Coordinates of C-alpha atoms in Angstrom, one line a residue:
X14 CA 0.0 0.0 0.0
X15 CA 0.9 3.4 -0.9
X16 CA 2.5 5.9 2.0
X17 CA 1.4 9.0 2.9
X18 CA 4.4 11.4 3.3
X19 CA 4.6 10.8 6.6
X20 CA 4.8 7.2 6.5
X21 CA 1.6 6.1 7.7
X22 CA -0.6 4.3 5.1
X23 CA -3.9 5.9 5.1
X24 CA -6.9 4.0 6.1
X25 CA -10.6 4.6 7.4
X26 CA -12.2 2.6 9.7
X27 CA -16.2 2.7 9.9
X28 CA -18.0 2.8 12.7
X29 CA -21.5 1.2 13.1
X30 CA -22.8 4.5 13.7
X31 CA -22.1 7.3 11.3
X32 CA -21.9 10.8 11.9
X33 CA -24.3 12.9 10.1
X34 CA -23.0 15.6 8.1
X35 CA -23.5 19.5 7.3
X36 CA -24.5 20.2 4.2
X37 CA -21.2 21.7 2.3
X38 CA -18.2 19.4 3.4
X39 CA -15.5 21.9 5.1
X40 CA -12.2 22.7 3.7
X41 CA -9.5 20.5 4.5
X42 CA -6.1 21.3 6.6
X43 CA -3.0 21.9 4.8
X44 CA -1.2 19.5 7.1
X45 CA -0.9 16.5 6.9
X46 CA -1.5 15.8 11.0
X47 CA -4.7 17.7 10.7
X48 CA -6.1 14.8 9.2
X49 CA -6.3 11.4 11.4
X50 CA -5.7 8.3 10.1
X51 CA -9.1 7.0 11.1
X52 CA -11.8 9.9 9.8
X53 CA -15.6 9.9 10.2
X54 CA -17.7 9.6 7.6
X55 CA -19.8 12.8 6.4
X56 CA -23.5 12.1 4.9
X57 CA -25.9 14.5 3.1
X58 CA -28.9 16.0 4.8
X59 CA -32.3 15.9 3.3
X60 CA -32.4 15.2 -0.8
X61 CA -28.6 17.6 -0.8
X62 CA -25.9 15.1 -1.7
X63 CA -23.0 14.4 0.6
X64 CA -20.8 16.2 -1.5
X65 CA -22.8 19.6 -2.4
X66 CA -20.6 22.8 -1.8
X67 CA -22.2 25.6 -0.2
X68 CA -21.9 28.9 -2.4
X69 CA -18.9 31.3 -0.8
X70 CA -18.8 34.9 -0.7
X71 CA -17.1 34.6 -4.0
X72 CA -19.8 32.6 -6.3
X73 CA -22.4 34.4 -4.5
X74 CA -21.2 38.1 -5.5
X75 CA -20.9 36.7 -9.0
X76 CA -24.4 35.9 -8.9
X77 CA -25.3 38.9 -7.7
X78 CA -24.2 41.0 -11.0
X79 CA -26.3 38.5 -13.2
X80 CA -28.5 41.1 -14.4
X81 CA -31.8 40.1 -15.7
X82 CA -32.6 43.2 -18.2
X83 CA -29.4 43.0 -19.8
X84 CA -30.3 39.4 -20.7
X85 CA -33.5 40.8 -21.9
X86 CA -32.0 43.4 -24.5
X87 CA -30.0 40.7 -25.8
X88 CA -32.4 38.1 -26.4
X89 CA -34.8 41.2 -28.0
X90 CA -32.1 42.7 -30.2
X91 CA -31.0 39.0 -31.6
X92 CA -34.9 38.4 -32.1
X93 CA -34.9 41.6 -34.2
X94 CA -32.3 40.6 -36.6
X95 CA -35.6 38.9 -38.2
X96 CA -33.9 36.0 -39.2
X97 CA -30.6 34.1 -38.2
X98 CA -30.8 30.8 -40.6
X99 CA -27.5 29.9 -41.3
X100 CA -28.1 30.0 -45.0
X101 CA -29.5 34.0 -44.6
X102 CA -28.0 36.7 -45.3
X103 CA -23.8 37.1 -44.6
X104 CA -23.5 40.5 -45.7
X105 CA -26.8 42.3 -44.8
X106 CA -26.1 44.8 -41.6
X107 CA -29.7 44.7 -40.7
X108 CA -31.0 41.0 -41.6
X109 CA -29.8 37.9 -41.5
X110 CA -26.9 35.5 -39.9
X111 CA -24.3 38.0 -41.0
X112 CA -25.7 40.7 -38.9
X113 CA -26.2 39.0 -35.7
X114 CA -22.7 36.9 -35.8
X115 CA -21.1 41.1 -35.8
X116 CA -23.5 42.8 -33.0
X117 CA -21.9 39.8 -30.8
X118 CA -18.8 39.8 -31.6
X119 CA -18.9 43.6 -31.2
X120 CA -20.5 42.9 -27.6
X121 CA -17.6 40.5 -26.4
X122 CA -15.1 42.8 -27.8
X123 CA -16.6 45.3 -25.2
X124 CA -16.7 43.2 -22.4
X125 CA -13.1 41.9 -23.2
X126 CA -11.9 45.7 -22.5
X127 CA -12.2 44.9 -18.8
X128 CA -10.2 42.6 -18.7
X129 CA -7.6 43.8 -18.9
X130 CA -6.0 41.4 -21.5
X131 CA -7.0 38.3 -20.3
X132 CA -9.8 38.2 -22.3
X133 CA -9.8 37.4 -26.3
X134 CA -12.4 37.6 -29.0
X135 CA -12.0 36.3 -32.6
X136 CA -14.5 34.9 -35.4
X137 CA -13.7 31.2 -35.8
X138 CA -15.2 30.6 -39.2
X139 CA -14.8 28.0 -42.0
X140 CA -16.6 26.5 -45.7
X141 CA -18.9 24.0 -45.4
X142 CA -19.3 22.2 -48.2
X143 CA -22.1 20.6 -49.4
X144 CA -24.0 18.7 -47.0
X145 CA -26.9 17.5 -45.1
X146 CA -29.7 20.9 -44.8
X147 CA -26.7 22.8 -46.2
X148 CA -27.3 22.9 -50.5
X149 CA -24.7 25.3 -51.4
X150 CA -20.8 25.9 -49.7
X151 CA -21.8 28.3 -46.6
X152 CA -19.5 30.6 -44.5
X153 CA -20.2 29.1 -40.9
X154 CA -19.0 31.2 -38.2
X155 CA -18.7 30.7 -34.4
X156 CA -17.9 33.5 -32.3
X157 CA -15.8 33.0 -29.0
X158 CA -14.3 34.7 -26.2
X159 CA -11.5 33.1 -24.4
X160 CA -11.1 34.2 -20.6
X161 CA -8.0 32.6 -19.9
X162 CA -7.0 31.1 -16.5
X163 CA -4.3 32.6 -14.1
X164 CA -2.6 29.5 -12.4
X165 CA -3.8 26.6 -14.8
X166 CA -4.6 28.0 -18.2
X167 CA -4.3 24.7 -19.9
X168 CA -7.7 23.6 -18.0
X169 CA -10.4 24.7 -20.2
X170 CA -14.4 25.1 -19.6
X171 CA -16.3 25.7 -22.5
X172 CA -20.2 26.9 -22.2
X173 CA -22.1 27.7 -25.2
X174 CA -25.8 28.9 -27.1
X175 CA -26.3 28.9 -30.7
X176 CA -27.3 31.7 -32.3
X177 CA -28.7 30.6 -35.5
X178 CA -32.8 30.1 -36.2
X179 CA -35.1 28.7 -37.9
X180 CA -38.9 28.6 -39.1
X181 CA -41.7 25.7 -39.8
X182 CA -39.3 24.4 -43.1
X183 CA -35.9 24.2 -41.6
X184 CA -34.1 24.9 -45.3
X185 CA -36.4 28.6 -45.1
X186 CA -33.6 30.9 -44.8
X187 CA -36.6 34.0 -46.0
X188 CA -39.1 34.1 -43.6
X189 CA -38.8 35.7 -40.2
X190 CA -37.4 33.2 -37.5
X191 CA -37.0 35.0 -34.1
X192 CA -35.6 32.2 -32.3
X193 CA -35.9 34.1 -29.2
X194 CA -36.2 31.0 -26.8
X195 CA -34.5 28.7 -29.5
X196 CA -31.3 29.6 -28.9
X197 CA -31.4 33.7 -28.3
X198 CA -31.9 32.4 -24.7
X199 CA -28.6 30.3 -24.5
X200 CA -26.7 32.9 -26.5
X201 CA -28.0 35.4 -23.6
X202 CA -26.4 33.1 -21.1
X203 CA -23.4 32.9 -22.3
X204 CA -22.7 36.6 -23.1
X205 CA -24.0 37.4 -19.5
X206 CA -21.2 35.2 -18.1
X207 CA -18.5 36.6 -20.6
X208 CA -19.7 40.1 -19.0
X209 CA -19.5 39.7 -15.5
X210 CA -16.5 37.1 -15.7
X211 CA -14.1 39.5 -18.0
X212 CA -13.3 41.4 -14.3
X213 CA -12.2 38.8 -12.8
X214 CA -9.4 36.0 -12.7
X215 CA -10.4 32.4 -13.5
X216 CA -7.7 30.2 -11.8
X217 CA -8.8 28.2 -15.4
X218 CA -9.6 29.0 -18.6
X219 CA -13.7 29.8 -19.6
X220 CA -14.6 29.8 -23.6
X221 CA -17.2 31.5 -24.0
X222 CA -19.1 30.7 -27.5
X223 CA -21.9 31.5 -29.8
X224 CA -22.4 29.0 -32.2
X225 CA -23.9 28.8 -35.9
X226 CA -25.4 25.7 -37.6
X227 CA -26.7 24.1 -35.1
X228 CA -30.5 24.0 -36.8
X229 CA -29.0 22.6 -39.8
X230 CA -26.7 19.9 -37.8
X231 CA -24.8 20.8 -35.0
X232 CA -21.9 22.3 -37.8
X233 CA -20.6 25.0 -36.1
X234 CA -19.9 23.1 -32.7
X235 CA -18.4 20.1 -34.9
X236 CA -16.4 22.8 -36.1
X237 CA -15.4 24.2 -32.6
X238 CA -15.1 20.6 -30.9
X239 CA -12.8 19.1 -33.4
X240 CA -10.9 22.4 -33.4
X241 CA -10.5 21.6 -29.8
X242 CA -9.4 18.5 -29.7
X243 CA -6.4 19.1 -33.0
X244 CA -5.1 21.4 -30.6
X245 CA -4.8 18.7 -27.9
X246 CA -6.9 21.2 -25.6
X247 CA -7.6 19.9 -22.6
X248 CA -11.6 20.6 -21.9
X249 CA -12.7 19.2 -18.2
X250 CA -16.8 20.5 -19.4
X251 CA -18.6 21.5 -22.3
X252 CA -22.4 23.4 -21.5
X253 CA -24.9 24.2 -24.2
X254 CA -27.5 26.6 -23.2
X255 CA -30.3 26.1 -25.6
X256 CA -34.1 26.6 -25.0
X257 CA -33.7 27.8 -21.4
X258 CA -35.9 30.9 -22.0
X259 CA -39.5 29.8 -20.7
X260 CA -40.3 28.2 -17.4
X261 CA -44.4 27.9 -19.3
X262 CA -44.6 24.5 -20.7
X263 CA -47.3 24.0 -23.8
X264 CA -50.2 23.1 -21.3
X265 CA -49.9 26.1 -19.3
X266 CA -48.5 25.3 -16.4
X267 CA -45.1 26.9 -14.8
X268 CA -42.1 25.8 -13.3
X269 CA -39.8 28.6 -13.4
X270 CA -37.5 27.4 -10.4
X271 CA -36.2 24.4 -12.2
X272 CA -33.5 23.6 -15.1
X273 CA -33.0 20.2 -16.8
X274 CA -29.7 19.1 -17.8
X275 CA -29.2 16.4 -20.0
X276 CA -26.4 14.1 -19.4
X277 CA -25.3 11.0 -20.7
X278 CA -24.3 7.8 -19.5
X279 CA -22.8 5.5 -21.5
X280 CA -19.8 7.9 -23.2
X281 CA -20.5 8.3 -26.6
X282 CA -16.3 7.8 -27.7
X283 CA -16.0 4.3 -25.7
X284 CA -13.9 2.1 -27.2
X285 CA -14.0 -1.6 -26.9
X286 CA -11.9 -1.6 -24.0
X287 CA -13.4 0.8 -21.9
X288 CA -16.9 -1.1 -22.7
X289 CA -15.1 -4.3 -21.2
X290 CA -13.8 -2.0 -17.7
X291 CA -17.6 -1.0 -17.5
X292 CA -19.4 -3.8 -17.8
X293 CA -16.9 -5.9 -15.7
X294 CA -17.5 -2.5 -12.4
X295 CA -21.3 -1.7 -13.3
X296 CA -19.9 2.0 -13.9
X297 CA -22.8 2.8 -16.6
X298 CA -23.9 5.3 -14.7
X299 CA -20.4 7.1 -13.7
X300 CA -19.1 8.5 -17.3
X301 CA -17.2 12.0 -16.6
X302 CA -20.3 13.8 -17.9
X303 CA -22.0 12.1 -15.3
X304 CA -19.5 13.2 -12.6
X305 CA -20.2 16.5 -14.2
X306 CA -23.8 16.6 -13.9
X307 CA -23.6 15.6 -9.7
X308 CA -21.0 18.6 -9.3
X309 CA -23.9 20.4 -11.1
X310 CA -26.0 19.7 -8.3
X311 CA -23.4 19.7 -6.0
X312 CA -22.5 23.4 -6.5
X313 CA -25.6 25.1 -8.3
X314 CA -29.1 23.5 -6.5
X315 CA -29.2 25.9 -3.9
X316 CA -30.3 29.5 -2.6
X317 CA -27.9 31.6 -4.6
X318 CA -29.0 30.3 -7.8
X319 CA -32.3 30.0 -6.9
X320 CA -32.7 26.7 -8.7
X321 CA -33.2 23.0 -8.7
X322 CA -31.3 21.3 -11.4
X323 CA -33.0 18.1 -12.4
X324 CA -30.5 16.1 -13.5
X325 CA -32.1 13.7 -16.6
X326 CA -30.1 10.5 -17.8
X327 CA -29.9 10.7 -20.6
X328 CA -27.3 12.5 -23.9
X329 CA -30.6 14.7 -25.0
X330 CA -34.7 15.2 -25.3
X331 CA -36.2 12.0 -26.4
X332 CA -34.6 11.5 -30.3
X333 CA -32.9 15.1 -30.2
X334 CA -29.9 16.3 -29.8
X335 CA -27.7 19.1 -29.0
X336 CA -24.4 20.7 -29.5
X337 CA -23.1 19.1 -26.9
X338 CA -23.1 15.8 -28.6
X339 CA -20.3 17.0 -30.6
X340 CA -17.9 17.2 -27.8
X341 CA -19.4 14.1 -26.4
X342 CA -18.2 12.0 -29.9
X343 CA -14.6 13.4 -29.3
X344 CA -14.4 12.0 -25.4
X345 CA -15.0 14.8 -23.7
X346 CA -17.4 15.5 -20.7
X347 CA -20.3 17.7 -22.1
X348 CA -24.0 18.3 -20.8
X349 CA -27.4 20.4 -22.5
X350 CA -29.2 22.7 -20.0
X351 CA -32.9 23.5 -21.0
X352 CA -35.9 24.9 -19.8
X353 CA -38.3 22.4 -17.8
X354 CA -41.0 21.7 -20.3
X355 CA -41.5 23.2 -24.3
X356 CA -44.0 24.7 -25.3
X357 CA -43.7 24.2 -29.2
X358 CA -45.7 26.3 -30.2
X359 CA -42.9 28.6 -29.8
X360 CA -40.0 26.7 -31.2
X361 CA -39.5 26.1 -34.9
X362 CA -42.7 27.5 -36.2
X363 CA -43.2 30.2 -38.5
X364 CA -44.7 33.3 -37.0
X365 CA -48.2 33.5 -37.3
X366 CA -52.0 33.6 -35.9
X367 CA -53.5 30.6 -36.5
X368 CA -57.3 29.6 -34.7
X369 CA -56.3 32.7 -32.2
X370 CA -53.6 31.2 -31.3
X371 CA -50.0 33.1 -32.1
X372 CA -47.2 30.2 -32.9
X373 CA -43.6 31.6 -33.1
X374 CA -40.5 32.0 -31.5
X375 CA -41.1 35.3 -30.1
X376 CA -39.6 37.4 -27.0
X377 CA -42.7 37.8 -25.7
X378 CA -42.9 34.4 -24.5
X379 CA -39.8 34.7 -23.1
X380 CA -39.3 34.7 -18.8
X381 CA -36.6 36.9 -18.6
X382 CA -36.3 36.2 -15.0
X383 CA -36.2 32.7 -15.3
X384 CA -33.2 33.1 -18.4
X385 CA -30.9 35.1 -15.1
X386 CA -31.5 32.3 -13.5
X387 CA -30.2 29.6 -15.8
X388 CA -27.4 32.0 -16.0
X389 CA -26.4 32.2 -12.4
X390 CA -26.7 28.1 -12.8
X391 CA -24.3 28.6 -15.3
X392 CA -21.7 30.5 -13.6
X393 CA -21.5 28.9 -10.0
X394 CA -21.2 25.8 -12.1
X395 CA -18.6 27.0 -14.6
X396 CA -16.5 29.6 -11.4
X397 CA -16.6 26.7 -9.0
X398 CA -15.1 24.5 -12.6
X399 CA -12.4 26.9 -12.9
X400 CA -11.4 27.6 -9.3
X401 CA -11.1 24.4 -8.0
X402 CA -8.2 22.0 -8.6
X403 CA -8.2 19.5 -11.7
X404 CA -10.2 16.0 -10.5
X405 CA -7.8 13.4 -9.9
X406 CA -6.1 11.7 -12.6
X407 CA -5.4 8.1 -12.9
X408 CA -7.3 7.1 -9.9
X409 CA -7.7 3.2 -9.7
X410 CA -9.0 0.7 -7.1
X411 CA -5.7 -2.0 -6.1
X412 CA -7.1 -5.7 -7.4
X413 CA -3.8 -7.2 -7.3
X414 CA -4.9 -9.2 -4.4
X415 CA -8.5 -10.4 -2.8
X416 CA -9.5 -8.5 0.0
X417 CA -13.2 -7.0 1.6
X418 CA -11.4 -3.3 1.8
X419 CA -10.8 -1.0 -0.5
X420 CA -7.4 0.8 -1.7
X421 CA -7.7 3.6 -3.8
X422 CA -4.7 5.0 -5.6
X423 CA -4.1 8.4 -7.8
X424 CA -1.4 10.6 -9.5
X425 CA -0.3 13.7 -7.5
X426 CA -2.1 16.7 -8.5
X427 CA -0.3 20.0 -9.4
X428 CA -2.4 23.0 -7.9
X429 CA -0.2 25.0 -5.8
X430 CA -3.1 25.4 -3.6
X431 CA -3.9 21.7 -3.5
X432 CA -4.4 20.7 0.0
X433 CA -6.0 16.8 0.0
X434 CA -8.1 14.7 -1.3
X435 CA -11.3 13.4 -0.3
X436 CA -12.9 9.6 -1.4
X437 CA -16.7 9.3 -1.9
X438 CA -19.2 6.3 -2.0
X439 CA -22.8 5.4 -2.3
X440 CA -24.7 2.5 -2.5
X441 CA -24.7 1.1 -6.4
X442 CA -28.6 1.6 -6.2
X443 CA -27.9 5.7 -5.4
X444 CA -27.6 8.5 -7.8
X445 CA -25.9 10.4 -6.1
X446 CA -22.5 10.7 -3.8
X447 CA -24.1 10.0 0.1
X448 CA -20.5 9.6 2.0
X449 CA -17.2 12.0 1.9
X450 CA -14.0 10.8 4.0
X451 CA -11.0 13.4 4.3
X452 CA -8.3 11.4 2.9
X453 CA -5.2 13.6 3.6
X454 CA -2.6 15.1 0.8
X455 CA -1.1 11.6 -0.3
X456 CA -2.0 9.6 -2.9
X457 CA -4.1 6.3 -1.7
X458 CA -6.0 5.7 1.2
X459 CA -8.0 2.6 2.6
X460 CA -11.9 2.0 3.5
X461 CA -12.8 -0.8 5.3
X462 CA -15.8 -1.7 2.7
X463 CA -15.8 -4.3 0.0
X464 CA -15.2 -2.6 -3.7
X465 CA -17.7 -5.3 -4.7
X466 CA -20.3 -3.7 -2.4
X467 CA -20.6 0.3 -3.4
X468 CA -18.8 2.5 -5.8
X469 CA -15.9 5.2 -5.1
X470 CA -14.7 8.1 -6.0
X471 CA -12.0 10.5 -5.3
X472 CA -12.1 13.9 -5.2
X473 CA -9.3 17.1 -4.6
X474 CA -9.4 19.8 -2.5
X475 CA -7.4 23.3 -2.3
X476 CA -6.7 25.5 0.0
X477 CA -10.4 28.4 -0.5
X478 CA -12.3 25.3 0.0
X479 CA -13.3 24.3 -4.0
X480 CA -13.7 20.6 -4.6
X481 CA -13.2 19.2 -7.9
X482 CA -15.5 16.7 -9.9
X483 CA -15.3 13.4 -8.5
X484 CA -12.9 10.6 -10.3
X485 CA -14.4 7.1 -10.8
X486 CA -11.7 4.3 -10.4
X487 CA -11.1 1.6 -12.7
X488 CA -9.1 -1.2 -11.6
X489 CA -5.3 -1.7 -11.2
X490 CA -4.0 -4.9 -11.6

């Protein structure tokens, strides 16, 4: 077994009776002796998770410059662009794709000039040929602002809306198509964060994106993901924003406190081998994007966001999809936030009165307040992301010999402000994390429970109290 620096192998003993937990697991001690070799166990309280991280002073002031009628010009000024079908209008400063792609970028270039460099904005365009919805070679452009980190910029967050449209006939690039809710909303979200984040200093970098051709079939993401990963970029979470702008669902009834994100289990990029690892630990429903969605929860279901996040298994809406799925396909962890129910008569339709009834994408169907909530979702999710240390790499569970305890093992982590780890469980029935253990700064530690009985997972800890995603083991031979 692996030594802590001290020369004490790390090991937990259980009780019969656990301790019950506060909600929000407290920071641990830099030193190693402030951690004892045998540590209680910490459970959630109520439906919170063990490992849910109160909001500090920190998110909490973020969230507090969320401002709801800024959201609400830009979903309204996007809307009036009339149309924003990727095959409109390049070139038109009034109408068309063309026109909304510059108003943003000329809004991120703004908000970049408080940030005093750290903040970048650039068209990330390309030709696409020929293809599925797309007749004729089109210009597809993203737009992006990169906030990059002070102390690990190499750790990347991405969050994203698309900013494209579309009416009834999805190859209409003439008629009007708002898209106020589909996907003004989400662009709103993410230019809100870009605003209120360019003052600041992520510890990690945040891209901040507005995407094109995602009506016609997720192009400009494709585009943005695979850009990613030629560069070798290392992305730790990938958000799409997209129809979070309504809390009214088509029968009339409201649920403007609640989000749903969409996340999937099985990855999308698993190879043969990793299929084997899964089946042989029942770890279908512990995929990084999983892991993702719980520090969701974790970090965002709670009195500063105002918001339950309702966590759905599975990759997207029932046949749908997303620009997440992208990023997904190229093995990285990725997740769709959207509003609670659609109402669709307001997605996808062309703008009309039909039987008294008015169909179309339109801002006034839009809950404006609901939209600054998504967004304060958003950024306590994506600031907590980038403040906290990396999750643990390479953690495994030791099989090279039969025992009913459980050794975990990891890499060091690099944060300067790392200050431990911490190993999680639950019961294989339980969605969610229910027991934390401080397991001091080294790299393995020992529970006295069978590996065949629950699931682990290790998480790390710096010095202001941020916890990473947890790590699911595999198994070292």
């Amino acid at each position: 077994m692996s030594q802590h620096p001290t020369g004490i192998p790390r090991r937990t003993a259980l009780s019969a009776t656990v301790a019950t937990a506060v909600v929000g697991v407290p920071a641990l001690a830099s030193t190693a002796s402030a951690v004892p070799a045998s540590a209680s166990t910490e459970r959630g309280s109520g439906d919170r998770p063990a490992t849910a991280q109160a909001p500090g002073r920190e998110v909490r002031e973020l969230l507090k410059e969320i401002d709801r009628d800024r959201i609400e010009a830009t979903v309204r000024r996007l809307a009036a662009f009339g149309t924003r079908h990727t095959l409109s209008s390049q070139d038109d400063p009034e109408r068309g794709i063309g026109a909304a792609r510059d108003w943003i970028h000329a809004e991120l270039k703004k908000y970049a000039e408080a940030s005093g460099g750290r903040m970048t904005v650039e068209l990330q365009s390309y030709m696409q040929e020929p293809a599925s919805r797309i007749p004729v070679e089109t210009r597809i452009t993203n737009v992006l602002a990169t906030l990059r980190g002070s102390v690990d910029p190499d750790r990347v967050h991405v969050v994203s809306g698309h900013y494209d449209s579309r009416a009834s006939d999805v190859m209409d690039a003439v008629s009007d198509a708002p898209g106020a809710d589909d996907d003004a909303s989400g662009v709103a979200v993410a230019l809100e964060l870009a605003r209120v984040m360019a003052k600041r200093r992520p510890a990690a970098t945040i891209v901040f994106a507005a995407v094109a051709g995602e009506e016609q079939g997720l192009y400009g993401a494709t585009h943005l993901a695979d850009w990613l990963k030629t560069a070798g970029t290392d992305v730790r979470a990938m958000f799409t924003n997209d129809i979070v702008g309504s809390s009214r669902a088509d029968d009339g009834s409201r649920d403007p406190y609640t989000v749903r994100l969409f996340a999937e289990g099985v990855p999308s990029s698993e190879t043969p081998q990793e299929a084997a690892t899964r089946r042989s630990v029942g770890g279908e429903n512990d995929s990084g994007t999983r892991q993702l969605a719980r520090f969701v929860r974790d970090v965002a279901s709670n009195d500063a966001t105002g918001m339950d996040v309702r966590v759905v298994y599975r990759r997207d809406r029932y046949l749908r999809g997303g620009d997440h799925i992208p990023f997904l396909e190229r093995g990285y962890s990725a997740a769709r936030f959207t509003e609670p129910a659609e109402d669709f008569a307001h997605q996808h339709q062309d703008v009309r009165v039909e039987d008294g009834t008015q169909y179309g994408d339109l801002p006034e169907f839009c809950d404006f307040g609901y939209i600054a909530r998504v967004a304060r979702v958003n950024a306590a999710v994506l600031w907590s992301l980038a403040q906290a240390p990396a999750a643990p790499s390479g953690v495994k569970i030791v099989t090279s010999s039969l025992t009913n305890s459980t050794e975990l093992v990891w890499a060091p982590g690099t944060a300067p402000d790392l200050t431990g780890y911490e190993v999680v469980w639950r019961e294989t029935t339980d969605p969610e994390w229910t027991h934390v253990i401080r397991a001091g700064n080294g790299t393995s530690h020992t529970v006295d429970l069978s590996k065949d009985n629950v699931f682990f997972g290790v998480r790390a800890v710096n010095r202001a109290g941020y916890r990473s995603p947890v790590a699911f083991p595999v198994p070292q031979r």
